[in-house]
PDB file of C-alpha atoms and ligand atoms in Angstrom:
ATOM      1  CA  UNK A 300     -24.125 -68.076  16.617  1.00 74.00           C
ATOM      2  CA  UNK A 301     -20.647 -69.248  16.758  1.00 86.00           C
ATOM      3  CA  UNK A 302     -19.772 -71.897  19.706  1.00 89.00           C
ATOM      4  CA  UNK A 303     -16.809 -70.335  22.161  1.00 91.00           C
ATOM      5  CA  UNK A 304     -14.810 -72.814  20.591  1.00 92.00           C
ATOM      6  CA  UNK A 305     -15.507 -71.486  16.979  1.00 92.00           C
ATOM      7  CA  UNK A 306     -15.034 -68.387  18.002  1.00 94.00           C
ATOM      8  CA  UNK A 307     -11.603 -69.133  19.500  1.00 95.00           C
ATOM      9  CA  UNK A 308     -10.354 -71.028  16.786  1.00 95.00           C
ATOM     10  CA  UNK A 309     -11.320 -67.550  14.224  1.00 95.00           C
ATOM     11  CA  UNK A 310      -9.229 -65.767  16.726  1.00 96.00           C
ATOM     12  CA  UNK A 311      -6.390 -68.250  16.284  1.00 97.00           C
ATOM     13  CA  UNK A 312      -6.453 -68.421  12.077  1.00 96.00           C
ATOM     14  CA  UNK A 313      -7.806 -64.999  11.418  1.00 95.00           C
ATOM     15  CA  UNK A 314      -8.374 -66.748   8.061  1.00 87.00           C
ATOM     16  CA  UNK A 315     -11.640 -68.153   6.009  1.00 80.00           C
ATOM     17  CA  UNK A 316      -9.137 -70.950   4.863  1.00 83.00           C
ATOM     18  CA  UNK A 317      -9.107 -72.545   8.209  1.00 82.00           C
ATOM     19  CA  UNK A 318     -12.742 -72.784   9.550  1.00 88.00           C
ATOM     20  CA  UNK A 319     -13.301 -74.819  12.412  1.00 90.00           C
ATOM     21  CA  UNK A 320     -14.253 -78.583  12.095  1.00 89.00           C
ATOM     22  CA  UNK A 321     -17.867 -80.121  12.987  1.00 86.00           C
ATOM     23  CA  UNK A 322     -15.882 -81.834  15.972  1.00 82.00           C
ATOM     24  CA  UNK A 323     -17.085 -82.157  19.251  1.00 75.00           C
ATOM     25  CA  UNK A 324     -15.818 -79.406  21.455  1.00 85.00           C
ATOM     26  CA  UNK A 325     -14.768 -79.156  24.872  1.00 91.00           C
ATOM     27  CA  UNK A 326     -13.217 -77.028  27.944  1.00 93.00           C
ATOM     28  CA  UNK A 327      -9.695 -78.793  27.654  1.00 95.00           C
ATOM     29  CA  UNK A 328      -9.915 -77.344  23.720  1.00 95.00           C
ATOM     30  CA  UNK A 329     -11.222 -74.263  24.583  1.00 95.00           C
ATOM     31  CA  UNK A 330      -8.309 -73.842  26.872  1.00 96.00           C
ATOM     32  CA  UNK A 331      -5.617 -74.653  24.088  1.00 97.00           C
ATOM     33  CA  UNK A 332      -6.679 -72.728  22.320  1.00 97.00           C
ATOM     34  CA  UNK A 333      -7.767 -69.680  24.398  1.00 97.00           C
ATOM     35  CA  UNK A 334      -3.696 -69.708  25.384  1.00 98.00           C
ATOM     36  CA  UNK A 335      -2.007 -66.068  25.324  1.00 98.00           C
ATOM     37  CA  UNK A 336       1.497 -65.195  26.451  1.00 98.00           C
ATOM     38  CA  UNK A 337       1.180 -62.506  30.065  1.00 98.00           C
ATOM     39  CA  UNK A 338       3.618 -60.349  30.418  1.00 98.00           C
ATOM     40  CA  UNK A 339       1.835 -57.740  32.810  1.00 98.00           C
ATOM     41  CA  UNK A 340       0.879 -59.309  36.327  1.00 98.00           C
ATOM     42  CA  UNK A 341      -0.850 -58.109  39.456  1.00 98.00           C
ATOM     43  CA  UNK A 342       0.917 -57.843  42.777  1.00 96.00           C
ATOM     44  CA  UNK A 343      -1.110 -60.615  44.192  1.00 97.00           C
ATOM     45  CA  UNK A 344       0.388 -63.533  45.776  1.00 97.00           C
ATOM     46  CA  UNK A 345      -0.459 -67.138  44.775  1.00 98.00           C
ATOM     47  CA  UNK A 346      -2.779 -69.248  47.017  1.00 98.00           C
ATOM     48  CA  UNK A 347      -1.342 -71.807  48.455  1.00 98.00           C
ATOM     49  CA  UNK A 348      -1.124 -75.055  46.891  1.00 98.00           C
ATOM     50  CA  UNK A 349      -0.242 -73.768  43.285  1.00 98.00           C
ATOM     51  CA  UNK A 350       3.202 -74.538  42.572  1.00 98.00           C
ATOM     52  CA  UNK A 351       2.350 -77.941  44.173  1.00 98.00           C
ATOM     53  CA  UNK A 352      -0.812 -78.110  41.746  1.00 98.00           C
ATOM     54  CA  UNK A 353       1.289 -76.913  38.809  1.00 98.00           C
ATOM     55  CA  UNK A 354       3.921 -79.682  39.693  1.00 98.00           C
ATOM     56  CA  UNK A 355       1.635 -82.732  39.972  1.00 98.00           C
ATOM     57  CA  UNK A 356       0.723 -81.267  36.484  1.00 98.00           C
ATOM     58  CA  UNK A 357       4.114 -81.206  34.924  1.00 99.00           C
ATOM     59  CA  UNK A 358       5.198 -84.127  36.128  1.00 98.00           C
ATOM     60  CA  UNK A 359       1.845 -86.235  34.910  1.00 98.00           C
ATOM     61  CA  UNK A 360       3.257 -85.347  31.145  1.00 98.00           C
ATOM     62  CA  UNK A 361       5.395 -88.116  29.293  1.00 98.00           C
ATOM     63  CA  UNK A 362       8.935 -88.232  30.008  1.00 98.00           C
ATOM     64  CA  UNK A 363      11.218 -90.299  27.473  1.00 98.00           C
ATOM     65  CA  UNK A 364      12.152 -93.786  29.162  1.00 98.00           C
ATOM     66  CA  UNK A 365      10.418 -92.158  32.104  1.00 98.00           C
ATOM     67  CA  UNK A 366      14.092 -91.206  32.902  1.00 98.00           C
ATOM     68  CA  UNK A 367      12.304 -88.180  34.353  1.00 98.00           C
ATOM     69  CA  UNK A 368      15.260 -85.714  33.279  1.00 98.00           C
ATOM     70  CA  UNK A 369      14.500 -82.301  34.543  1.00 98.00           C
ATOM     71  CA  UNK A 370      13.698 -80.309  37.688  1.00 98.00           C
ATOM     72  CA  UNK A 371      12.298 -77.120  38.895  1.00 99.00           C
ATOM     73  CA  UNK A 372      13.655 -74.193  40.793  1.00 99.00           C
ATOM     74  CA  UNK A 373      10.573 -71.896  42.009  1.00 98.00           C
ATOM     75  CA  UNK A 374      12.294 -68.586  42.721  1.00 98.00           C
ATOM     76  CA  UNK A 375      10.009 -66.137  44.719  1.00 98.00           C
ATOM     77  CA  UNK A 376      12.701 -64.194  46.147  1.00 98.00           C
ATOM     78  CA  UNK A 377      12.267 -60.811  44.797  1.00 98.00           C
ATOM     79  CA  UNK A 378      16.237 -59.955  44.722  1.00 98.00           C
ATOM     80  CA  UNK A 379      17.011 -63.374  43.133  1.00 98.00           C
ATOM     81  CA  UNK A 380      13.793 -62.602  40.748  1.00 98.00           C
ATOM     82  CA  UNK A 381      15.796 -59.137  39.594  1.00 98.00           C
ATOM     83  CA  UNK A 382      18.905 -60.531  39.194  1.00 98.00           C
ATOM     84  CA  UNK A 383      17.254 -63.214  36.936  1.00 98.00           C
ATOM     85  CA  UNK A 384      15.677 -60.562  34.911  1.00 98.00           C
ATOM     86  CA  UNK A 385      18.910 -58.396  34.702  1.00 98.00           C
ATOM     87  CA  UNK A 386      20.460 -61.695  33.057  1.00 98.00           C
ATOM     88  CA  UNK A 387      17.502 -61.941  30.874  1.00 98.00           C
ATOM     89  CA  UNK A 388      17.316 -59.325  29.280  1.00 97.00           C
ATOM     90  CA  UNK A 389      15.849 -57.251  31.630  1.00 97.00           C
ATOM     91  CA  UNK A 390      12.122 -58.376  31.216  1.00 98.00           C
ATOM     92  CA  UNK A 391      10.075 -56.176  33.825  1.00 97.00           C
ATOM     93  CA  UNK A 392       7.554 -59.052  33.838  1.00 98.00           C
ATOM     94  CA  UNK A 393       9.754 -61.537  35.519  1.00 98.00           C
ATOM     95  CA  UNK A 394      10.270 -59.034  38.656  1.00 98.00           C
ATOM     96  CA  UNK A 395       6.415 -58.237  38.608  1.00 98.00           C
ATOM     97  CA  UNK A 396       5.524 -62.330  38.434  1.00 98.00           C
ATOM     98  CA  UNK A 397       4.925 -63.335  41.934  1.00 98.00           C
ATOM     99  CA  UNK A 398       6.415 -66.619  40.662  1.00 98.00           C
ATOM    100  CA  UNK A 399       9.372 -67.329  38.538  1.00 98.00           C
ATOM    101  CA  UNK A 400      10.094 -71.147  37.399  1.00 99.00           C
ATOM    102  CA  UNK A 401      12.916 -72.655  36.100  1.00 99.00           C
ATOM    103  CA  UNK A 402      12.832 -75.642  34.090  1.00 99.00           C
ATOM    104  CA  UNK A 403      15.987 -77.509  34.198  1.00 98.00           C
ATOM    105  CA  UNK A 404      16.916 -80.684  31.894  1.00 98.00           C
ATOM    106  CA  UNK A 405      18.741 -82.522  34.392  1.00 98.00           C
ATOM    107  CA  UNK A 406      21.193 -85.914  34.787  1.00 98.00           C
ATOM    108  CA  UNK A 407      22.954 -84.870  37.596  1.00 98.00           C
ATOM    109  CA  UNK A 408      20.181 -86.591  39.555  1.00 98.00           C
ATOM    110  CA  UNK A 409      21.002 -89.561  37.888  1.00 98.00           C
ATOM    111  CA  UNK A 410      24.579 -89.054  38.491  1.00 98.00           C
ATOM    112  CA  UNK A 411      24.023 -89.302  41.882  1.00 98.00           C
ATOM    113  CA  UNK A 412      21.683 -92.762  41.822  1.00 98.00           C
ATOM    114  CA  UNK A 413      24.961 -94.054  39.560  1.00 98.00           C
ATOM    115  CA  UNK A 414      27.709 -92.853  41.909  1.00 98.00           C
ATOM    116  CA  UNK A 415      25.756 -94.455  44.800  1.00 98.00           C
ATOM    117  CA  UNK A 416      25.737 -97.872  42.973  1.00 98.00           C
ATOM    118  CA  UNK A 417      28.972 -97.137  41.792  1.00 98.00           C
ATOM    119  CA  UNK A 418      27.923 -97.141  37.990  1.00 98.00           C
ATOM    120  CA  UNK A 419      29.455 -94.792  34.993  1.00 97.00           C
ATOM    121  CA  UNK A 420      27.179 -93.381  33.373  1.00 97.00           C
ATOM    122  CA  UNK A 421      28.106 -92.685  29.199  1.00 97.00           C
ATOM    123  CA  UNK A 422      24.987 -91.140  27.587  1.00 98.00           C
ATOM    124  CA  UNK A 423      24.856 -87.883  29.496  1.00 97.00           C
ATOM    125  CA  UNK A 424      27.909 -86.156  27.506  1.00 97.00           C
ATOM    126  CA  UNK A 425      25.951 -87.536  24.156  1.00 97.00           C
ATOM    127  CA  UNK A 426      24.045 -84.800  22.662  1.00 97.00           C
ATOM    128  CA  UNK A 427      20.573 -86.603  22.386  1.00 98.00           C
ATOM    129  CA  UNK A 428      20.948 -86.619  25.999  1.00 98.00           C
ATOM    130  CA  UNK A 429      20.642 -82.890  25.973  1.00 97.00           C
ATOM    131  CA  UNK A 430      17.721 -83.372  23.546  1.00 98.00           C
ATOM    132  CA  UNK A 431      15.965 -85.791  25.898  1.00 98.00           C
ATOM    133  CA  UNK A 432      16.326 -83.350  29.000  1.00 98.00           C
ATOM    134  CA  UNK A 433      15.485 -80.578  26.878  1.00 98.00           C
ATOM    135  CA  UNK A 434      12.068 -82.374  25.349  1.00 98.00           C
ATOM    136  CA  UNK A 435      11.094 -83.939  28.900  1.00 98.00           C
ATOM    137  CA  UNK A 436      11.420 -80.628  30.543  1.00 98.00           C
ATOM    138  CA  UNK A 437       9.110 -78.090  27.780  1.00 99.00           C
ATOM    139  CA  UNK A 438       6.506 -80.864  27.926  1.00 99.00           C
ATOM    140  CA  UNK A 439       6.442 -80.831  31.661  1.00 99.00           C
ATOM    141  CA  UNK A 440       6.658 -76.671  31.100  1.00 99.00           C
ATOM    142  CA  UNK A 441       3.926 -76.628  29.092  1.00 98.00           C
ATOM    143  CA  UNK A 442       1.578 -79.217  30.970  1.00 98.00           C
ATOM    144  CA  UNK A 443       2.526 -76.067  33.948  1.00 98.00           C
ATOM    145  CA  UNK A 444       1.279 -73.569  31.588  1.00 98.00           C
ATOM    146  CA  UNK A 445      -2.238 -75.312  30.568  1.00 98.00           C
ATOM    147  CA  UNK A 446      -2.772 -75.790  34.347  1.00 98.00           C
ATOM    148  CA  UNK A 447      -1.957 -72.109  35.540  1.00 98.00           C
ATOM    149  CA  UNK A 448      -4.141 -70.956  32.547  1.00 98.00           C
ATOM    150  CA  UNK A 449      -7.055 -73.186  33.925  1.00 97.00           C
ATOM    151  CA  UNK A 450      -6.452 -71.965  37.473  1.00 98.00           C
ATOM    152  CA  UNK A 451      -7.215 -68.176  36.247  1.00 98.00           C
ATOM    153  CA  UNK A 452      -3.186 -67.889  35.992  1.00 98.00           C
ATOM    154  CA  UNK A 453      -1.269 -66.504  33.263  1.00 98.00           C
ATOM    155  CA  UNK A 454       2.535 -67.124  32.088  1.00 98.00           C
ATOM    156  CA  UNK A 455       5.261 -65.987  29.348  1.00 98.00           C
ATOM    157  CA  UNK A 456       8.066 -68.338  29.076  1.00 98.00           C
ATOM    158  CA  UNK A 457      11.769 -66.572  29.072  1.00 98.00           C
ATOM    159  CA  UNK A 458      13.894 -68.238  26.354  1.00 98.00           C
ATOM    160  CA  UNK A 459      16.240 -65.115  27.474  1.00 98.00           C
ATOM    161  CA  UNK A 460      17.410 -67.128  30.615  1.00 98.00           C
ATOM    162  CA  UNK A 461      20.239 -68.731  28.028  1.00 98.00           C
ATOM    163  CA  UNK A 462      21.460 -65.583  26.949  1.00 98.00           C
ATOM    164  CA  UNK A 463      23.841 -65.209  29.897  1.00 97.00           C
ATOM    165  CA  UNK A 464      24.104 -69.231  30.807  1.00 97.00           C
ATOM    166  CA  UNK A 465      26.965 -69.272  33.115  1.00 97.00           C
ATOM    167  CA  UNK A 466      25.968 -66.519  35.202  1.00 98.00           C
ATOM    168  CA  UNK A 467      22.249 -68.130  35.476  1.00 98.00           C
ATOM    169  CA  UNK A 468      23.955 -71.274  36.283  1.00 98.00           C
ATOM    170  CA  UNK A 469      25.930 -69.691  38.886  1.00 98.00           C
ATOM    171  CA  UNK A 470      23.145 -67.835  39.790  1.00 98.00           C
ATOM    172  CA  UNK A 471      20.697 -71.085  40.529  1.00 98.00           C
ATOM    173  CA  UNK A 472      24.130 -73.301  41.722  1.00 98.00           C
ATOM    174  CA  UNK A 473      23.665 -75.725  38.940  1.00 98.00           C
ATOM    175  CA  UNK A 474      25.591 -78.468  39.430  1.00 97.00           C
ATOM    176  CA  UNK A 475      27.480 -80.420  36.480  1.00 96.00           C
ATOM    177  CA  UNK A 476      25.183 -82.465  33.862  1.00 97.00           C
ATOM    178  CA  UNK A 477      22.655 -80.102  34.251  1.00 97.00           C
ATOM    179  CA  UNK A 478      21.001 -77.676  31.728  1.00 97.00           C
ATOM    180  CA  UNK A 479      18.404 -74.533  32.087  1.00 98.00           C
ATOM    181  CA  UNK A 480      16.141 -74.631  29.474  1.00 98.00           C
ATOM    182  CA  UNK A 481      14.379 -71.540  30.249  1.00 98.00           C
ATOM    183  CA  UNK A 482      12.425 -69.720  32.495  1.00 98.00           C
ATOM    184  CA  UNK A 483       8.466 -69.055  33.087  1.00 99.00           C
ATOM    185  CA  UNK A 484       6.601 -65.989  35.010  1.00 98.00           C
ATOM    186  CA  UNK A 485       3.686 -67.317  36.754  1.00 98.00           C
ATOM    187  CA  UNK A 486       1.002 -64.904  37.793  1.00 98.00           C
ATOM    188  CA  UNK A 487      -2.146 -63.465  38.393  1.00 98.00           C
ATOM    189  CA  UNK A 488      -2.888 -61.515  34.519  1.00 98.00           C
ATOM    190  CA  UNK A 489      -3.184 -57.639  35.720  1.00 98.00           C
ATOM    191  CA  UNK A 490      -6.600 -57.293  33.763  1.00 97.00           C
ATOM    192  CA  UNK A 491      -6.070 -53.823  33.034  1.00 96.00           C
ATOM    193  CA  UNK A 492      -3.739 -54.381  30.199  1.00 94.00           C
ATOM    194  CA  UNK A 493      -5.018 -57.662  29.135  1.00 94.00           C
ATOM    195  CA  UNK A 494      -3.025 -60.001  26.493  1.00 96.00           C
ATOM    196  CA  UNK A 495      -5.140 -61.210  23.332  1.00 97.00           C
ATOM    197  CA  UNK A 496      -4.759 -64.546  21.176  1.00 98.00           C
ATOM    198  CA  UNK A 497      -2.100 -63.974  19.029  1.00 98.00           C
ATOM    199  CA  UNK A 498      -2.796 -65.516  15.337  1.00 97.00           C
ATOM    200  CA  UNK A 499      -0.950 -68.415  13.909  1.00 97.00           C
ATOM    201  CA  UNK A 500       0.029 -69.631  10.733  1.00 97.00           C
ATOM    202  CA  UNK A 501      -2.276 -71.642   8.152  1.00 95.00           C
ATOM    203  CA  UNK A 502      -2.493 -75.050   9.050  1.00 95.00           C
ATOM    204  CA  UNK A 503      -1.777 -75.386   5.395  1.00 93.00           C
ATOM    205  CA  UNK A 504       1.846 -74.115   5.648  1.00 95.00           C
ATOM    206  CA  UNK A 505       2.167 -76.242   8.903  1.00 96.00           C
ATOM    207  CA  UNK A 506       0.705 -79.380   7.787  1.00 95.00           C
ATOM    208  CA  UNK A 507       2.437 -81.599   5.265  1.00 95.00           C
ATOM    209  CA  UNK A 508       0.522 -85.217   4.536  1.00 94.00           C
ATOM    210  CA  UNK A 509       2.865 -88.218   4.152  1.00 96.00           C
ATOM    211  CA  UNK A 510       6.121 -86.426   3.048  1.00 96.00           C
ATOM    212  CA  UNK A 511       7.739 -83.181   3.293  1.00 96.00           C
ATOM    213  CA  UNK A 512       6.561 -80.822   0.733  1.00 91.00           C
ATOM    214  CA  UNK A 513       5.628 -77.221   1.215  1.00 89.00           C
ATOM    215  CA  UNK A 514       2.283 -76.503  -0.901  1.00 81.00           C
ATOM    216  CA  UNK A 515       2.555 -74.231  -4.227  1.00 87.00           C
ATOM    217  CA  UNK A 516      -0.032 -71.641  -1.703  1.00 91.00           C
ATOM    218  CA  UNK A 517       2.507 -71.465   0.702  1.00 94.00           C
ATOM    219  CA  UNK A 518       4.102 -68.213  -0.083  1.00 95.00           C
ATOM    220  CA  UNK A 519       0.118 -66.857  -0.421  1.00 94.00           C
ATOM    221  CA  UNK A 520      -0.786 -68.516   2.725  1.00 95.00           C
ATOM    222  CA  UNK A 521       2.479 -66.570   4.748  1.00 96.00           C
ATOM    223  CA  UNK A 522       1.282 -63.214   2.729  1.00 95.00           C
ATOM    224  CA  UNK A 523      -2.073 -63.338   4.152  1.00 95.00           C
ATOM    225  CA  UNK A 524      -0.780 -64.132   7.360  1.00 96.00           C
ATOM    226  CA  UNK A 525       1.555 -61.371   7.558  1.00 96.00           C
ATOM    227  CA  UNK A 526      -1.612 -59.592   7.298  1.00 95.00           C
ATOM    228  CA  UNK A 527      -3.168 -61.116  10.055  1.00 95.00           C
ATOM    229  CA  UNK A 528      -0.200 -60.546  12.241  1.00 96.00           C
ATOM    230  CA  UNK A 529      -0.024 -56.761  11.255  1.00 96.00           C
ATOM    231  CA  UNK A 530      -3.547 -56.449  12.410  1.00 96.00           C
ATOM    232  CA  UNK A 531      -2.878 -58.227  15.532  1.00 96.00           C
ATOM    233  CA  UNK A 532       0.112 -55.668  16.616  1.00 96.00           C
ATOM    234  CA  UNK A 533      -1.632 -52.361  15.642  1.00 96.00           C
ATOM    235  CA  UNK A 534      -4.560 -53.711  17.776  1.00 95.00           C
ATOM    236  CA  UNK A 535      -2.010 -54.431  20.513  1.00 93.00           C
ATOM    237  CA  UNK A 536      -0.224 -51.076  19.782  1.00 93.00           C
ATOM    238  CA  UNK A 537       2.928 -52.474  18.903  1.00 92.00           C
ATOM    239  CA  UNK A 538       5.007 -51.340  16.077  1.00 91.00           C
ATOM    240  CA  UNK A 539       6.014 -54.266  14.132  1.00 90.00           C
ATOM    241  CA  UNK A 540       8.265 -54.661  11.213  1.00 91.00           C
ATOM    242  CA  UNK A 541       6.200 -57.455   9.812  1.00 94.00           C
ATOM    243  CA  UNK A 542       6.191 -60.949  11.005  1.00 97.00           C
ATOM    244  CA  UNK A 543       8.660 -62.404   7.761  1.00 96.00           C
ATOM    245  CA  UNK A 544      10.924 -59.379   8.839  1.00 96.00           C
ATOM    246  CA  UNK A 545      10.993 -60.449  12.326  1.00 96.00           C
ATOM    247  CA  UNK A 546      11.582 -63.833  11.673  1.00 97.00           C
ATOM    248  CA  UNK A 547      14.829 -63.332   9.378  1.00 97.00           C
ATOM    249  CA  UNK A 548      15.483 -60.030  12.106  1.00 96.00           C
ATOM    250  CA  UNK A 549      15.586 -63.097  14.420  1.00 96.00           C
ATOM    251  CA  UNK A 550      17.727 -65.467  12.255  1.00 96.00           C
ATOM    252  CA  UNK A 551      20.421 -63.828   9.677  1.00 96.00           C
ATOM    253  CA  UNK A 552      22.766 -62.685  11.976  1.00 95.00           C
ATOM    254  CA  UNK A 553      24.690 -63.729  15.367  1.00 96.00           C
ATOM    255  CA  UNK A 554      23.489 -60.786  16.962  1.00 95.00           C
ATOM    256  CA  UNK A 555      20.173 -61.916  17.976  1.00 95.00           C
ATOM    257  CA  UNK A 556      21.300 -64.620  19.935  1.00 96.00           C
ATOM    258  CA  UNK A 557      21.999 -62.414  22.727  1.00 96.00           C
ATOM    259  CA  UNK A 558      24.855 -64.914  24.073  1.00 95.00           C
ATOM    260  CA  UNK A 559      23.639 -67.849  23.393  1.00 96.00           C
ATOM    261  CA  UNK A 560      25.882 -68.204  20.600  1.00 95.00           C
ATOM    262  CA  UNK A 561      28.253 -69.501  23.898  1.00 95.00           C
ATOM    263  CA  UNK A 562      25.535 -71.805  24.676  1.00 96.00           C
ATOM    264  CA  UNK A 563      27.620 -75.088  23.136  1.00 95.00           C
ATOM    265  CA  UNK A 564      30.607 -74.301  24.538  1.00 95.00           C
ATOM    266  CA  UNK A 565      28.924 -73.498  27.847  1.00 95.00           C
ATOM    267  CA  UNK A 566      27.042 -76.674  28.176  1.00 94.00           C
ATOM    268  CA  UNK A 567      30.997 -78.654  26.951  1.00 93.00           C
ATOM    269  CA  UNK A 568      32.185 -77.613  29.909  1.00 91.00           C
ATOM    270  CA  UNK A 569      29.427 -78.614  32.052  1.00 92.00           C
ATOM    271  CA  UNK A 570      29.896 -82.687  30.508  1.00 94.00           C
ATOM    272  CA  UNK A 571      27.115 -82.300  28.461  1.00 96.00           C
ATOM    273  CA  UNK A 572      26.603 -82.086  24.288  1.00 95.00           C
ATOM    274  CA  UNK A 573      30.425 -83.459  24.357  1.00 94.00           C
ATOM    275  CA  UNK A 574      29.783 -85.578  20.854  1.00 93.00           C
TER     276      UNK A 574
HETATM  277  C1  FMN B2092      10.761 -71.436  24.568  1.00 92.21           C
HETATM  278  C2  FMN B2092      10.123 -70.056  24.551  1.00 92.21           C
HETATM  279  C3  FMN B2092      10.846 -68.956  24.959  1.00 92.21           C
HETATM  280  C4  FMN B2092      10.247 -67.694  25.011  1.00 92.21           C
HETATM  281  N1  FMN B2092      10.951 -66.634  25.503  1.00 92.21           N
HETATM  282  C5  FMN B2092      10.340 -65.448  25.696  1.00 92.21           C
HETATM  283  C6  FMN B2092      11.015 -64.371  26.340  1.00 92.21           C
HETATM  284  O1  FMN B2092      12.199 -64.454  26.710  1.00 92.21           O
HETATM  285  N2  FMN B2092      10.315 -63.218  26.559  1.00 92.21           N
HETATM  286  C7  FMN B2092       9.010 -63.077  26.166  1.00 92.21           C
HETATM  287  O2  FMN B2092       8.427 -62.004  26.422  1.00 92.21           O
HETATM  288  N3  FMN B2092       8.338 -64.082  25.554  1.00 92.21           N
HETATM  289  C8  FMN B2092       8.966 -65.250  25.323  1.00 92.21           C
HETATM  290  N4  FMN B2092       8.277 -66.305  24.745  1.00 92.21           N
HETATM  291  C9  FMN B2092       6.865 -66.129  24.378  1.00 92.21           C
HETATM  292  C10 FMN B2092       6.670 -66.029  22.877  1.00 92.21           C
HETATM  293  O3  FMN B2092       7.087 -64.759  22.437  1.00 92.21           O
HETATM  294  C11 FMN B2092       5.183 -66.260  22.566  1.00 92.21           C
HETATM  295  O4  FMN B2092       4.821 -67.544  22.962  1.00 92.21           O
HETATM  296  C12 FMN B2092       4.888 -66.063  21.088  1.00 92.21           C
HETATM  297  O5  FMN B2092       5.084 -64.731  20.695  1.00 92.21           O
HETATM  298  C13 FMN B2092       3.441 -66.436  20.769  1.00 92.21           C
HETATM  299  O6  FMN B2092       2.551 -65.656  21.552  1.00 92.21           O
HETATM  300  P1  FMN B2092       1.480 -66.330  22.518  1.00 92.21           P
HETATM  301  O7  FMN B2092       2.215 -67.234  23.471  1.00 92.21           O
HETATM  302  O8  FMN B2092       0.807 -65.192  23.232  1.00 92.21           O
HETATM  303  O9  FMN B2092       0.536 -67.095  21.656  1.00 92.21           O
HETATM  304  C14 FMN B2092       8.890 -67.535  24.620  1.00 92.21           C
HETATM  305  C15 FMN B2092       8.178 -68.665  24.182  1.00 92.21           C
HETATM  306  C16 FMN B2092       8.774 -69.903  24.136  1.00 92.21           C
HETATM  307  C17 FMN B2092       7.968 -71.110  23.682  1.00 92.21           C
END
């Protein structure tokens, strides 16, 4: 009999070439791996505490220099929720989540400690700047996400909150030096239309040892796991063109951007990603 944690990690791979290691399991594994995107939620409120749970979460992950250089806006406001989703694409789920975050890479804060000490501050405009926002706020995002999941919560992160930037910006009165990253629906999963683990690629295509260098099974290994993924959508009873298709659908042209093809020139005028 397989342990939940075998049985979790099939569900990830899908494939005999990736059978689980004799490695001791345990919850905090079984809720990595267990992880699946929501996108249908109840109309149930949260109890209160969460985002403050959720919070203490985010902020316990690492945060480069400990600069701490992001924030949160919790939007519950169902109008301000709608607008959001109008700018994103117009993703039903974000309405329906009782809770909507936005995770912000941020200096303005530290604009303000500087202008109080009367300080100029260089890095912000450099573009690792953005990168070190960016990379301390989707840690602290996803530390949020492992919690919710382990209070009974589910999420779906909105990358579509870029594709209209200024008018989220405006939106959320974002003041200079400061970036949204993206969004996150937080809710109760409606389990009526549940969401499943969605397979991943062969931790042989993923993994390289010492140097770069994709393995002669590579092109095999994505093959077979465009097989997996095929199997995964019918089940779900989504049409899908295939998951190589979508992933050049996603990257040839401009087009699927949505906008955020303005993103640089956006975030220029804000002081940041200047050189
Ligand atoms: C940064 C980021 C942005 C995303 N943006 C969206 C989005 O706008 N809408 C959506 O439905 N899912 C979005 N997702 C969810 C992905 O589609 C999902 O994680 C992926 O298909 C894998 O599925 P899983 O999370 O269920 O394993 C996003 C995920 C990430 C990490």
């Amino acid at each position: 009999m397989s342990s939940p944690f075998e049985t979790l990690w099939q569900q990830r791979y899908r494939d005999l070439r990736n059978q689980p290691p004799a490695i001791a399991d345990s919850p905090v594994l079984e809720a990595l791996l267990g992880h699946r995107s929501v996108r249908r939620y109840l109309d149930r409120p949260l109890p209160p505490g969460t985002l403050e749970t959720l919070l203490a979460a985010a902020q316990s992950a690492a945060s480069s220099s400990n600069l701490q250089a992001w924030s949160l806006i919790a939007v519950q406001d169902p109008q301000r929720k709608a607008r959001l989703a109008a700018l994103a694409n117009d993703q039903a789920h974000i309405r329906q989540a009782p809770l909507f975050l936005v995770w912000l890479a941020d200096f303005s804060r530290a604009q303000r400690i500087a202008d109080n000490q009367g300080a100029t501050l260089q890095a912000p405009a450099y573009l690792d700047s953005l990168l070190v926002g960016s990379i301390d706020a989707a840690l602290a995002a996803q530390n949020a996400v492992v919690a919710a999941e382990n209070l009974g919560l589910g999420t779906v992160y909105i990358g579509a909150l870029r594709n209209d930037l200024q008018a989220v910006i405006d939106e959320l009165q974002l003041p200079p030096l400061v970036f949204p990253v993206f969004g996150l629906c937080v809710g109760y999963p409606d389990p009526q239309q549940p969401a499943a683990i969605k397979p991943r690629l062969s931790q042989e295509v993923v993994l390289h040892r010492e140097t770069y260098r994709p393995g002669e099974g590579e092109a095999q290994a994505i093959a077979d796991y465009e097989s997996a993924a095929a199997a995964f959508s019918r089940e779900q009873g989504q049409d899908s063109p295939g998951w190589s298709r979508q992933v050049i659908d996603r990257l040839q042209g401009v087009a699927a951007l949505h906008g955020r093809e303005r993103i640089a020139q956006t975030l220029r005028g804000r002081g940041l990603a200047q050189r």
